[in-house]
Amino acid sequence: MEKLTALCKRRGFVFPSSEIYGGINACWDYGPMGVRLKSNIKTAWMNSMTLDRDDVEPLDAAVLMHPRVWEASGHLTEFTDPLVDCKHCKARFRADEMDIDPTDPEAPCPRCGTKGSFTEPRRFNLMFKTFMGPVEDASHVIYLRPETAQGIYLNYENVRVTSRRKLPFGIAQIGKAFRNEITPGNFIFRTREFEQMEMQFFIRPGEEGRWFDYWRDERMRWYQWMGVRNERLRFHEHAEHELAHYAQRAVDIEYEFGFGTDPWHELEGIHDRGTFDLGRHQEYSGKKLEYFDEATKERFIPRIIETSAGVDRTLLTILVDAYREEEIKGEKRVFLGLHPRIAPIKVAVFPLVKKDGMPEIARRITAELRPHFPVFYDMGGSIGRRYARQDEVGTPFCVTVDGQTNEDQTVTIRFRDTLEQERCALDRLRERLGELITAD
Ligand code: ATP
């Protein structure tokens, strides 16, 4: 993780937030490459939900919502983690994440080793609070949303009516969420401000078994489609005692990140939320959220299957999965083996040297390719260094203009993973790159 964090900083993926002020714990900023990669992930997700199928609608709801939403959702009472402090070194831990029982008088503090030094576990609500308007009193308290899902439930009826949808259908949303996490860390794995990609699929009660399995498998396929290695992905079905207050059934997609005592960690949750959400919002708002089925003349609260993924955690997964080190003729090479589908830059174009008209040709090629692929022109430094820079941002193909180009109108295409090179005629270059980028 240290190596990856350093690469992310060095290559403009992720920077520590407020760095010139010494940073702020567990907050991160996305740099030029990070923004491109994140945008590719979000676009791939939204396309897989909305463009590639015809039963899910997109939505973008506000972060700030009526405070009653969080009463209805159960977040005000249930969205808590058990917290203990070491009285000796003042370190703070999530009791449910410790390898020891903090109420055991012999349990040593993981930080300072003092035995039996923990405070009683207390429940800590993870929602960030602020005030709406100039008056800072209890009646003006408002929360930063800890998940995007609630905005979908509140708009369920708006979307259903305006898009003239019948069950089953879904609503997909990408947006920021905020949680005052007790144990943020592992780079961008758990932060206090993050982005989620959530989809709520509204179904007839009784159809949950089929739809749950369908979405669980679809979501796994999505990570594989983006190039994440299959052997590092798995499902984890929640036991009864692990279920969140709203869930009837839950399966996590986990990735083998490698950190912590258990190397597998949640990447995404697929939840059968029953009729809890619409039922509670109907009860708390007084607005009918029942569905009338024309065919059967039945009236009921739709049941919900949710898929809930994190943008930042997906990005981290993709980077961890793609990070490679190898030694070639005694020299270490670091590269990101990103799938061309999501690589921030697909093609880099270089003149071999800054003379003999090579920069001009390389610039012309860059301009010709730009409308078709994210392309990057570079003539700074030796060719080896330019390749190395592109390897570290995961650019799958580098095109080099050399001495032969003027003679026979060909360039080299260099492959990031194998380091092989092929010569390609200039008039076939765009087509050839297109084939390579879209190849499986
Ligand atoms: P964890 O305990 O692993 O942080 P969670 O079980 O609280 O996660 P959910 O509430 O199911 O997570 O949220 C759905 C998804 O949102 C997670 O699978 C993860 O990808 C993302 N997510 C949740 N909390 C965070 C966070 N603090 N930082 C980054 N991503 C998060």
mmCIF file of N, CA, C and O and ligand atoms in Angstrom, residues 179 181 189-191 194 196 266-269 271 308-310 313, ligand 1:
data_model
loop_
_atom_site.group_PDB
_atom_site.id
_atom_site.type_symbol
_atom_site.label_atom_id
_atom_site.label_comp_id
_atom_site.label_asym_id
_atom_site.label_seq_id
_atom_site.Cartn_x
_atom_site.Cartn_y
_atom_site.Cartn_z
ATOM 1 N N ARG A 179 -19.157 9.887 6.126
ATOM 2 C CA ARG A 179 -19.302 9.133 7.377
ATOM 3 C C ARG A 179 -18.153 9.507 8.301
ATOM 4 O O ARG A 179 -16.998 9.491 7.868
ATOM 5 N N GLU A 181 -16.123 8.190 10.164
ATOM 6 C CA GLU A 181 -15.579 6.874 10.483
ATOM 7 C C GLU A 181 -14.610 6.951 11.667
ATOM 8 O O GLU A 181 -13.815 7.881 11.776
ATOM 9 N N PHE A 189 -9.213 3.377 1.094
ATOM 10 C CA PHE A 189 -10.163 2.288 1.343
ATOM 11 C C PHE A 189 -11.328 2.766 2.209
ATOM 12 O O PHE A 189 -12.488 2.547 1.880
ATOM 13 N N ARG A 190 -10.998 3.379 3.324
ATOM 14 C CA ARG A 190 -12.070 3.913 4.180
ATOM 15 C C ARG A 190 -11.754 5.363 4.533
ATOM 16 O O ARG A 190 -10.800 5.652 5.229
ATOM 17 N N THR A 191 -12.572 6.265 4.009
ATOM 18 C CA THR A 191 -12.361 7.691 4.231
ATOM 19 C C THR A 191 -13.650 8.290 4.789
ATOM 20 O O THR A 191 -14.675 7.607 4.868
ATOM 21 N N PHE A 194 -16.514 10.222 0.620
ATOM 22 C CA PHE A 194 -16.270 9.279 -0.474
ATOM 23 C C PHE A 194 -17.456 9.315 -1.431
ATOM 24 O O PHE A 194 -18.448 10.007 -1.178
ATOM 25 N N GLN A 196 -20.267 7.078 -3.746
ATOM 26 C CA GLN A 196 -20.919 5.777 -3.894
ATOM 27 C C GLN A 196 -21.588 5.674 -5.260
ATOM 28 O O GLN A 196 -21.967 6.684 -5.862
ATOM 29 N N GLU A 266 -14.531 -5.894 1.958
ATOM 30 C CA GLU A 266 -15.713 -5.580 1.145
ATOM 31 C C GLU A 266 -15.425 -4.521 0.101
ATOM 32 O O GLU A 266 -14.805 -3.509 0.364
ATOM 33 N N LEU A 267 -15.971 -4.812 -1.073
ATOM 34 C CA LEU A 267 -15.842 -3.891 -2.199
ATOM 35 C C LEU A 267 -17.221 -3.324 -2.520
ATOM 36 O O LEU A 267 -17.374 -2.159 -2.880
ATOM 37 N N GLU A 268 -18.204 -4.160 -2.380
ATOM 38 C CA GLU A 268 -19.572 -3.769 -2.713
ATOM 39 C C GLU A 268 -20.536 -4.668 -1.940
ATOM 40 O O GLU A 268 -20.235 -5.826 -1.677
ATOM 41 N N GLY A 269 -21.703 -4.111 -1.597
ATOM 42 C CA GLY A 269 -22.726 -4.911 -0.917
ATOM 43 C C GLY A 269 -23.955 -5.057 -1.806
ATOM 44 O O GLY A 269 -24.387 -4.102 -2.466
ATOM 45 N N HIS A 271 -27.835 -6.098 -1.333
ATOM 46 C CA HIS A 271 -28.730 -6.271 -0.187
ATOM 47 C C HIS A 271 -30.170 -6.474 -0.632
ATOM 48 O O HIS A 271 -30.642 -5.783 -1.536
ATOM 49 N N SER A 308 -24.656 -1.677 -3.825
ATOM 50 C CA SER A 308 -24.032 -0.488 -3.250
ATOM 51 C C SER A 308 -22.519 -0.603 -3.313
ATOM 52 O O SER A 308 -21.907 -1.387 -2.594
ATOM 53 N N ALA A 309 -21.938 0.197 -4.198
ATOM 54 C CA ALA A 309 -20.489 0.135 -4.413
ATOM 55 C C ALA A 309 -19.853 1.486 -4.113
ATOM 56 O O ALA A 309 -20.520 2.517 -4.131
ATOM 57 N N GLY A 310 -18.561 1.474 -3.848
ATOM 58 C CA GLY A 310 -17.833 2.717 -3.609
ATOM 59 C C GLY A 310 -16.956 3.036 -4.807
ATOM 60 O O GLY A 310 -16.263 2.148 -5.309
ATOM 61 N N ARG A 313 -13.277 2.976 -3.516
ATOM 62 C CA ARG A 313 -12.825 1.620 -3.207
ATOM 63 C C ARG A 313 -12.639 0.809 -4.496
ATOM 64 O O ARG A 313 -11.751 -0.022 -4.593
HETATM 65 P P1 ATP B 1 -16.914 -0.788 5.557
HETATM 66 O O1 ATP B 1 -17.357 -1.160 6.932
HETATM 67 O O2 ATP B 1 -16.150 -1.857 4.838
HETATM 68 O O3 ATP B 1 -16.233 0.525 5.473
HETATM 69 P P2 ATP B 1 -19.771 -0.702 5.050
HETATM 70 O O4 ATP B 1 -20.141 -2.126 5.272
HETATM 71 O O5 ATP B 1 -20.086 0.296 6.070
HETATM 72 O O6 ATP B 1 -18.219 -0.599 4.653
HETATM 73 P P3 ATP B 1 -21.827 -0.048 3.104
HETATM 74 O O7 ATP B 1 -22.572 0.765 4.072
HETATM 75 O O8 ATP B 1 -22.406 -1.359 2.666
HETATM 76 O O9 ATP B 1 -20.334 -0.268 3.637
HETATM 77 O O10 ATP B 1 -21.482 0.860 1.845
HETATM 78 C C1 ATP B 1 -21.454 0.371 0.523
HETATM 79 C C2 ATP B 1 -20.131 0.622 -0.152
HETATM 80 O O11 ATP B 1 -19.732 1.994 -0.029
HETATM 81 C C3 ATP B 1 -18.965 -0.166 0.442
HETATM 82 O O12 ATP B 1 -18.921 -1.470 -0.077
HETATM 83 C C4 ATP B 1 -17.778 0.661 0.022
HETATM 84 O O13 ATP B 1 -17.406 0.367 -1.314
HETATM 85 C C5 ATP B 1 -18.323 2.074 0.087
HETATM 86 N N1 ATP B 1 -17.960 2.695 1.370
HETATM 87 C C6 ATP B 1 -18.649 2.639 2.518
HETATM 88 N N2 ATP B 1 -18.021 3.341 3.480
HETATM 89 C C7 ATP B 1 -16.917 3.855 2.909
HETATM 90 C C8 ATP B 1 -15.870 4.691 3.391
HETATM 91 N N3 ATP B 1 -15.847 5.149 4.630
HETATM 92 N N4 ATP B 1 -14.882 5.032 2.528
HETATM 93 C C9 ATP B 1 -14.891 4.595 1.241
HETATM 94 N N5 ATP B 1 -15.860 3.815 0.740
HETATM 95 C C10 ATP B 1 -16.861 3.447 1.555
#
